[in-house]
Amino acid sequence: MAAAGGGGSCFVLGASGETGRALLRELLSRRLFARVTAIGRRRLSLSGESAAALVRRGRAAPRRARGSGGIGGRRASGCWREQVVVDFERLSDHAAAFQGHDVGFCCLGTTRAKAGVAGFIRVDRDYVAQAAELARAGGCKHFILQSSQGANEHSRFLYLRVKGEVENLVQAVGFDRCTILRPAVLLCARQESRPAEWIAQQFLSLVARVFPTAYSVPVETVARAMVASVLKPGGGKVEVLENKAIHELGKAVPQQGTE
């Protein structure tokens, strides 16, 4: 398991999204793990470095002793970091990517507008559930899932119903420890253009000055809360963190540059 000294291994699923990117930066800068693996459908550019030097298509690089190098990964910021590009439609073919990790972070998700109803369900529920099963089979002990405020398998709203369904599926996998975060509206500077969402975020940013934990949360706070959930003692086999708890836990881990 990870510790302040920087041991163990973790993977991040969905590192190309806003929360996933913030989480990856948090993990690499804090050096909590000896090995950090980003698993996704495409390669990422990390810290301006060549993605080609960090990616290993289709399979994970084998675990190596600290200080070693090789194709598929790079040692930086005190940890071995690598990327694995997978085909989510054939995720079982990439079981090796999920082997040997102590902790799994999942920020995978899309939108109905981008993927359609069937695509949204496939990504946010089916891909996540299958990844969780592969992670558990690969030895993962603690799985941390980013869900959504209001998640409920019985909701009449598709988004909330799917989030509730995937929460249940992940819990059923049987991890030693499962942490589920239910953030409200995520505040971030998106890389893609979403004008309506930008307007909503500007409004919620103002509301947050009066009600800071009620309706929104910065993605950086969610990322810090995900990291903090690994460091703090567990609140049971399954722990669900609502938006206020995410704010509190995110503040418990000082921002980089303030320590």
PDB file of N, CA and C in Angstrom, residues 81-146:
ATOM      1  N   ARG A  81       6.864   6.064 -13.906  1.00  0.00           N
ATOM      2  CA  ARG A  81       5.553   6.363 -14.480  1.00  0.00           C
ATOM      3  C   ARG A  81       5.500   5.829 -15.893  1.00  0.00           C
ATOM      4  N   GLU A  82       4.336   5.345 -16.270  1.00  0.00           N
ATOM      5  CA  GLU A  82       4.177   4.757 -17.589  1.00  0.00           C
ATOM      6  C   GLU A  82       2.741   4.919 -18.064  1.00  0.00           C
ATOM      7  N   GLN A  83       2.550   4.691 -19.345  1.00  0.00           N
ATOM      8  CA  GLN A  83       1.218   4.725 -19.917  1.00  0.00           C
ATOM      9  C   GLN A  83       0.965   3.421 -20.648  1.00  0.00           C
ATOM     10  N   VAL A  84      -0.263   2.969 -20.576  1.00  0.00           N
ATOM     11  CA  VAL A  84      -0.684   1.780 -21.301  1.00  0.00           C
ATOM     12  C   VAL A  84      -1.918   2.157 -22.118  1.00  0.00           C
ATOM     13  N   VAL A  85      -1.840   1.993 -23.419  1.00  0.00           N
ATOM     14  CA  VAL A  85      -2.969   2.275 -24.303  1.00  0.00           C
ATOM     15  C   VAL A  85      -3.744   0.985 -24.528  1.00  0.00           C
ATOM     16  N   VAL A  86      -5.046   1.027 -24.255  1.00  0.00           N
ATOM     17  CA  VAL A  86      -5.875  -0.175 -24.353  1.00  0.00           C
ATOM     18  C   VAL A  86      -7.079   0.075 -25.252  1.00  0.00           C
ATOM     19  N   ASP A  87      -7.655  -1.006 -25.733  1.00  0.00           N
ATOM     20  CA  ASP A  87      -8.908  -0.973 -26.480  1.00  0.00           C
ATOM     21  C   ASP A  87     -10.004  -1.397 -25.508  1.00  0.00           C
ATOM     22  N   PHE A  88     -10.836  -0.455 -25.101  1.00  0.00           N
ATOM     23  CA  PHE A  88     -11.853  -0.760 -24.097  1.00  0.00           C
ATOM     24  C   PHE A  88     -12.893  -1.755 -24.594  1.00  0.00           C
ATOM     25  N   GLU A  89     -13.033  -1.883 -25.907  1.00  0.00           N
ATOM     26  CA  GLU A  89     -13.972  -2.861 -26.443  1.00  0.00           C
ATOM     27  C   GLU A  89     -13.422  -4.276 -26.300  1.00  0.00           C
ATOM     28  N   ARG A  90     -12.112  -4.377 -26.056  1.00  0.00           N
ATOM     29  CA  ARG A  90     -11.470  -5.681 -25.867  1.00  0.00           C
ATOM     30  C   ARG A  90     -10.608  -5.613 -24.601  1.00  0.00           C
ATOM     31  N   LEU A  91     -11.187  -5.111 -23.543  1.00  0.00           N
ATOM     32  CA  LEU A  91     -10.421  -4.822 -22.342  1.00  0.00           C
ATOM     33  C   LEU A  91      -9.809  -6.078 -21.727  1.00  0.00           C
ATOM     34  N   SER A  92     -10.481  -7.203 -21.851  1.00  0.00           N
ATOM     35  CA  SER A  92      -9.950  -8.435 -21.283  1.00  0.00           C
ATOM     36  C   SER A  92      -8.622  -8.832 -21.923  1.00  0.00           C
ATOM     37  N   ASP A  93      -8.369  -8.343 -23.132  1.00  0.00           N
ATOM     38  CA  ASP A  93      -7.093  -8.626 -23.793  1.00  0.00           C
ATOM     39  C   ASP A  93      -5.941  -7.860 -23.146  1.00  0.00           C
ATOM     40  N   HIS A  94      -6.276  -6.885 -22.298  1.00  0.00           N
ATOM     41  CA  HIS A  94      -5.259  -6.041 -21.675  1.00  0.00           C
ATOM     42  C   HIS A  94      -5.205  -6.262 -20.165  1.00  0.00           C
ATOM     43  N   ALA A  95      -5.485  -7.482 -19.752  1.00  0.00           N
ATOM     44  CA  ALA A  95      -5.497  -7.787 -18.322  1.00  0.00           C
ATOM     45  C   ALA A  95      -4.156  -7.476 -17.668  1.00  0.00           C
ATOM     46  N   ALA A  96      -3.059  -7.610 -18.416  1.00  0.00           N
ATOM     47  CA  ALA A  96      -1.728  -7.360 -17.854  1.00  0.00           C
ATOM     48  C   ALA A  96      -1.573  -5.929 -17.364  1.00  0.00           C
ATOM     49  N   ALA A  97      -2.311  -5.001 -17.978  1.00  0.00           N
ATOM     50  CA  ALA A  97      -2.215  -3.597 -17.575  1.00  0.00           C
ATOM     51  C   ALA A  97      -2.696  -3.377 -16.150  1.00  0.00           C
ATOM     52  N   PHE A  98      -3.547  -4.274 -15.669  1.00  0.00           N
ATOM     53  CA  PHE A  98      -4.146  -4.123 -14.339  1.00  0.00           C
ATOM     54  C   PHE A  98      -3.480  -4.998 -13.285  1.00  0.00           C
ATOM     55  N   GLN A  99      -2.411  -5.651 -13.634  1.00  0.00           N
ATOM     56  CA  GLN A  99      -1.748  -6.551 -12.697  1.00  0.00           C
ATOM     57  C   GLN A  99      -0.671  -5.837 -11.885  1.00  0.00           C
ATOM     58  N   GLY A 100      -0.575  -6.207 -10.615  1.00  0.00           N
ATOM     59  CA  GLY A 100       0.507  -5.731  -9.773  1.00  0.00           C
ATOM     60  C   GLY A 100       0.313  -4.375  -9.139  1.00  0.00           C
ATOM     61  N   HIS A 101      -0.917  -3.865  -9.139  1.00  0.00           N
ATOM     62  CA  HIS A 101      -1.184  -2.553  -8.539  1.00  0.00           C
ATOM     63  C   HIS A 101      -1.852  -2.725  -7.171  1.00  0.00           C
ATOM     64  N   ASP A 102      -1.427  -1.926  -6.227  1.00  0.00           N
ATOM     65  CA  ASP A 102      -2.033  -1.939  -4.898  1.00  0.00           C
ATOM     66  C   ASP A 102      -3.329  -1.136  -4.861  1.00  0.00           C
ATOM     67  N   VAL A 103      -3.337  -0.025  -5.603  1.00  0.00           N
ATOM     68  CA  VAL A 103      -4.464   0.916  -5.584  1.00  0.00           C
ATOM     69  C   VAL A 103      -4.876   1.255  -7.013  1.00  0.00           C
ATOM     70  N   GLY A 104      -6.174   1.339  -7.240  1.00  0.00           N
ATOM     71  CA  GLY A 104      -6.696   1.752  -8.540  1.00  0.00           C
ATOM     72  C   GLY A 104      -7.566   2.978  -8.399  1.00  0.00           C
ATOM     73  N   PHE A 105      -7.302   4.002  -9.214  1.00  0.00           N
ATOM     74  CA  PHE A 105      -8.110   5.216  -9.243  1.00  0.00           C
ATOM     75  C   PHE A 105      -8.893   5.226 -10.549  1.00  0.00           C
ATOM     76  N   CYS A 106     -10.191   5.466 -10.476  1.00  0.00           N
ATOM     77  CA  CYS A 106     -11.020   5.487 -11.682  1.00  0.00           C
ATOM     78  C   CYS A 106     -11.751   6.812 -11.831  1.00  0.00           C
ATOM     79  N   CYS A 107     -11.401   7.539 -12.890  1.00  0.00           N
ATOM     80  CA  CYS A 107     -12.070   8.796 -13.228  1.00  0.00           C
ATOM     81  C   CYS A 107     -12.698   8.699 -14.616  1.00  0.00           C
ATOM     82  N   LEU A 108     -12.881   7.491 -15.088  1.00  0.00           N
ATOM     83  CA  LEU A 108     -13.370   7.272 -16.446  1.00  0.00           C
ATOM     84  C   LEU A 108     -14.821   7.714 -16.588  1.00  0.00           C
ATOM     85  N   GLY A 109     -15.106   8.391 -17.692  1.00  0.00           N
ATOM     86  CA  GLY A 109     -16.476   8.826 -17.926  1.00  0.00           C
ATOM     87  C   GLY A 109     -16.598   9.631 -19.203  1.00  0.00           C
ATOM     88  N   THR A 110     -17.814   9.723 -19.714  1.00  0.00           N
ATOM     89  CA  THR A 110     -18.102  10.530 -20.885  1.00  0.00           C
ATOM     90  C   THR A 110     -19.455  11.204 -20.658  1.00  0.00           C
ATOM     91  N   THR A 111     -20.049  11.729 -21.707  1.00  0.00           N
ATOM     92  CA  THR A 111     -21.361  12.368 -21.593  1.00  0.00           C
ATOM     93  C   THR A 111     -22.313  11.782 -22.627  1.00  0.00           C
ATOM     94  N   ARG A 112     -23.581  11.916 -22.349  1.00  0.00           N
ATOM     95  CA  ARG A 112     -24.595  11.454 -23.297  1.00  0.00           C
ATOM     96  C   ARG A 112     -24.511  12.243 -24.596  1.00  0.00           C
ATOM     97  N   ALA A 113     -24.220  13.539 -24.477  1.00  0.00           N
ATOM     98  CA  ALA A 113     -24.123  14.380 -25.663  1.00  0.00           C
ATOM     99  C   ALA A 113     -22.972  13.949 -26.573  1.00  0.00           C
ATOM    100  N   LYS A 114     -21.893  13.496 -25.975  1.00  0.00           N
ATOM    101  CA  LYS A 114     -20.711  13.127 -26.756  1.00  0.00           C
ATOM    102  C   LYS A 114     -20.800  11.704 -27.305  1.00  0.00           C
ATOM    103  N   ALA A 115     -21.322  10.776 -26.506  1.00  0.00           N
ATOM    104  CA  ALA A 115     -21.284   9.363 -26.883  1.00  0.00           C
ATOM    105  C   ALA A 115     -22.645   8.757 -27.201  1.00  0.00           C
ATOM    106  N   GLY A 116     -23.734   9.498 -26.950  1.00  0.00           N
ATOM    107  CA  GLY A 116     -25.052   8.918 -27.120  1.00  0.00           C
ATOM    108  C   GLY A 116     -25.415   8.080 -25.904  1.00  0.00           C
ATOM    109  N   VAL A 117     -26.668   7.655 -25.826  1.00  0.00           N
ATOM    110  CA  VAL A 117     -27.125   6.905 -24.653  1.00  0.00           C
ATOM    111  C   VAL A 117     -26.353   5.605 -24.491  1.00  0.00           C
ATOM    112  N   ALA A 118     -26.278   4.812 -25.568  1.00  0.00           N
ATOM    113  CA  ALA A 118     -25.606   3.516 -25.487  1.00  0.00           C
ATOM    114  C   ALA A 118     -24.123   3.685 -25.176  1.00  0.00           C
ATOM    115  N   GLY A 119     -23.488   4.668 -25.796  1.00  0.00           N
ATOM    116  CA  GLY A 119     -22.071   4.907 -25.561  1.00  0.00           C
ATOM    117  C   GLY A 119     -21.798   5.364 -24.142  1.00  0.00           C
ATOM    118  N   PHE A 120     -22.655   6.221 -23.628  1.00  0.00           N
ATOM    119  CA  PHE A 120     -22.496   6.687 -22.245  1.00  0.00           C
ATOM    120  C   PHE A 120     -22.580   5.528 -21.265  1.00  0.00           C
ATOM    121  N   ILE A 121     -23.579   4.654 -21.442  1.00  0.00           N
ATOM    122  CA  ILE A 121     -23.741   3.510 -20.549  1.00  0.00           C
ATOM    123  C   ILE A 121     -22.537   2.583 -20.650  1.00  0.00           C
ATOM    124  N   ARG A 122     -22.063   2.380 -21.863  1.00  0.00           N
ATOM    125  CA  ARG A 122     -20.930   1.478 -22.068  1.00  0.00           C
ATOM    126  C   ARG A 122     -19.672   1.989 -21.365  1.00  0.00           C
ATOM    127  N   VAL A 123     -19.410   3.295 -21.493  1.00  0.00           N
ATOM    128  CA  VAL A 123     -18.202   3.865 -20.894  1.00  0.00           C
ATOM    129  C   VAL A 123     -18.327   3.982 -19.380  1.00  0.00           C
ATOM    130  N   ASP A 124     -19.380   4.628 -18.917  1.00  0.00           N
ATOM    131  CA  ASP A 124     -19.497   4.952 -17.492  1.00  0.00           C
ATOM    132  C   ASP A 124     -19.874   3.763 -16.612  1.00  0.00           C
ATOM    133  N   ARG A 125     -20.468   2.753 -17.201  1.00  0.00           N
ATOM    134  CA  ARG A 125     -20.842   1.591 -16.384  1.00  0.00           C
ATOM    135  C   ARG A 125     -20.046   0.347 -16.775  1.00  0.00           C
ATOM    136  N   ASP A 126     -20.167  -0.066 -18.035  1.00  0.00           N
ATOM    137  CA  ASP A 126     -19.602  -1.347 -18.446  1.00  0.00           C
ATOM    138  C   ASP A 126     -18.075  -1.358 -18.432  1.00  0.00           C
ATOM    139  N   TYR A 127     -17.456  -0.333 -18.993  1.00  0.00           N
ATOM    140  CA  TYR A 127     -15.988  -0.275 -18.995  1.00  0.00           C
ATOM    141  C   TYR A 127     -15.443  -0.218 -17.571  1.00  0.00           C
ATOM    142  N   VAL A 128     -16.070   0.598 -16.756  1.00  0.00           N
ATOM    143  CA  VAL A 128     -15.601   0.759 -15.374  1.00  0.00           C
ATOM    144  C   VAL A 128     -15.733  -0.553 -14.601  1.00  0.00           C
ATOM    145  N   ALA A 129     -16.872  -1.208 -14.733  1.00  0.00           N
ATOM    146  CA  ALA A 129     -17.097  -2.464 -14.018  1.00  0.00           C
ATOM    147  C   ALA A 129     -16.103  -3.542 -14.465  1.00  0.00           C
ATOM    148  N   GLN A 130     -15.844  -3.622 -15.768  1.00  0.00           N
ATOM    149  CA  GLN A 130     -14.902  -4.619 -16.260  1.00  0.00           C
ATOM    150  C   GLN A 130     -13.483  -4.311 -15.790  1.00  0.00           C
ATOM    151  N   ALA A 131     -13.119  -3.033 -15.793  1.00  0.00           N
ATOM    152  CA  ALA A 131     -11.798  -2.638 -15.318  1.00  0.00           C
ATOM    153  C   ALA A 131     -11.627  -2.991 -13.845  1.00  0.00           C
ATOM    154  N   ALA A 132     -12.683  -2.785 -13.068  1.00  0.00           N
ATOM    155  CA  ALA A 132     -12.628  -3.117 -11.642  1.00  0.00           C
ATOM    156  C   ALA A 132     -12.406  -4.610 -11.446  1.00  0.00           C
ATOM    157  N   GLU A 133     -13.071  -5.421 -12.238  1.00  0.00           N
ATOM    158  CA  GLU A 133     -12.901  -6.874 -12.127  1.00  0.00           C
ATOM    159  C   GLU A 133     -11.475  -7.289 -12.482  1.00  0.00           C
ATOM    160  N   LEU A 134     -10.923  -6.690 -13.535  1.00  0.00           N
ATOM    161  CA  LEU A 134      -9.549  -7.006 -13.935  1.00  0.00           C
ATOM    162  C   LEU A 134      -8.558  -6.549 -12.872  1.00  0.00           C
ATOM    163  N   ALA A 135      -8.830  -5.394 -12.277  1.00  0.00           N
ATOM    164  CA  ALA A 135      -7.943  -4.876 -11.228  1.00  0.00           C
ATOM    165  C   ALA A 135      -7.942  -5.792 -10.012  1.00  0.00           C
ATOM    166  N   ARG A 136      -9.115  -6.231  -9.610  1.00  0.00           N
ATOM    167  CA  ARG A 136      -9.207  -7.130  -8.455  1.00  0.00           C
ATOM    168  C   ARG A 136      -8.487  -8.441  -8.741  1.00  0.00           C
ATOM    169  N   ALA A 137      -8.676  -8.966  -9.936  1.00  0.00           N
ATOM    170  CA  ALA A 137      -8.000 -10.211 -10.307  1.00  0.00           C
ATOM    171  C   ALA A 137      -6.487 -10.022 -10.353  1.00  0.00           C
ATOM    172  N   GLY A 138      -6.062  -8.794 -10.644  1.00  0.00           N
ATOM    173  CA  GLY A 138      -4.644  -8.500 -10.732  1.00  0.00           C
ATOM    174  C   GLY A 138      -3.995  -8.165  -9.406  1.00  0.00           C
ATOM    175  N   GLY A 139      -4.773  -8.182  -8.317  1.00  0.00           N
ATOM    176  CA  GLY A 139      -4.210  -7.965  -6.991  1.00  0.00           C
ATOM    177  C   GLY A 139      -4.494  -6.621  -6.355  1.00  0.00           C
ATOM    178  N   CYS A 140      -5.305  -5.792  -6.985  1.00  0.00           N
ATOM    179  CA  CYS A 140      -5.634  -4.476  -6.429  1.00  0.00           C
ATOM    180  C   CYS A 140      -6.438  -4.638  -5.139  1.00  0.00           C
ATOM    181  N   LYS A 141      -6.027  -3.921  -4.103  1.00  0.00           N
ATOM    182  CA  LYS A 141      -6.682  -4.013  -2.804  1.00  0.00           C
ATOM    183  C   LYS A 141      -7.666  -2.871  -2.538  1.00  0.00           C
ATOM    184  N   HIS A 142      -7.347  -1.692  -3.063  1.00  0.00           N
ATOM    185  CA  HIS A 142      -8.150  -0.491  -2.786  1.00  0.00           C
ATOM    186  C   HIS A 142      -8.529   0.156  -4.105  1.00  0.00           C
ATOM    187  N   PHE A 143      -9.823   0.255  -4.363  1.00  0.00           N
ATOM    188  CA  PHE A 143     -10.325   0.853  -5.603  1.00  0.00           C
ATOM    189  C   PHE A 143     -11.062   2.142  -5.261  1.00  0.00           C
ATOM    190  N   ILE A 144     -10.693   3.234  -5.935  1.00  0.00           N
ATOM    191  CA  ILE A 144     -11.274   4.548  -5.659  1.00  0.00           C
ATOM    192  C   ILE A 144     -12.009   5.029  -6.899  1.00  0.00           C
ATOM    193  N   LEU A 145     -13.301   5.209  -6.792  1.00  0.00           N
ATOM    194  CA  LEU A 145     -14.161   5.537  -7.925  1.00  0.00           C
ATOM    195  C   LEU A 145     -14.727   6.941  -7.829  1.00  0.00           C
ATOM    196  N   GLN A 146     -14.581   7.713  -8.886  1.00  0.00           N
ATOM    197  CA  GLN A 146     -15.255   9.003  -8.979  1.00  0.00           C
ATOM    198  C   GLN A 146     -16.644   8.769  -9.563  1.00  0.00           C
TER     199      GLN A 146
END
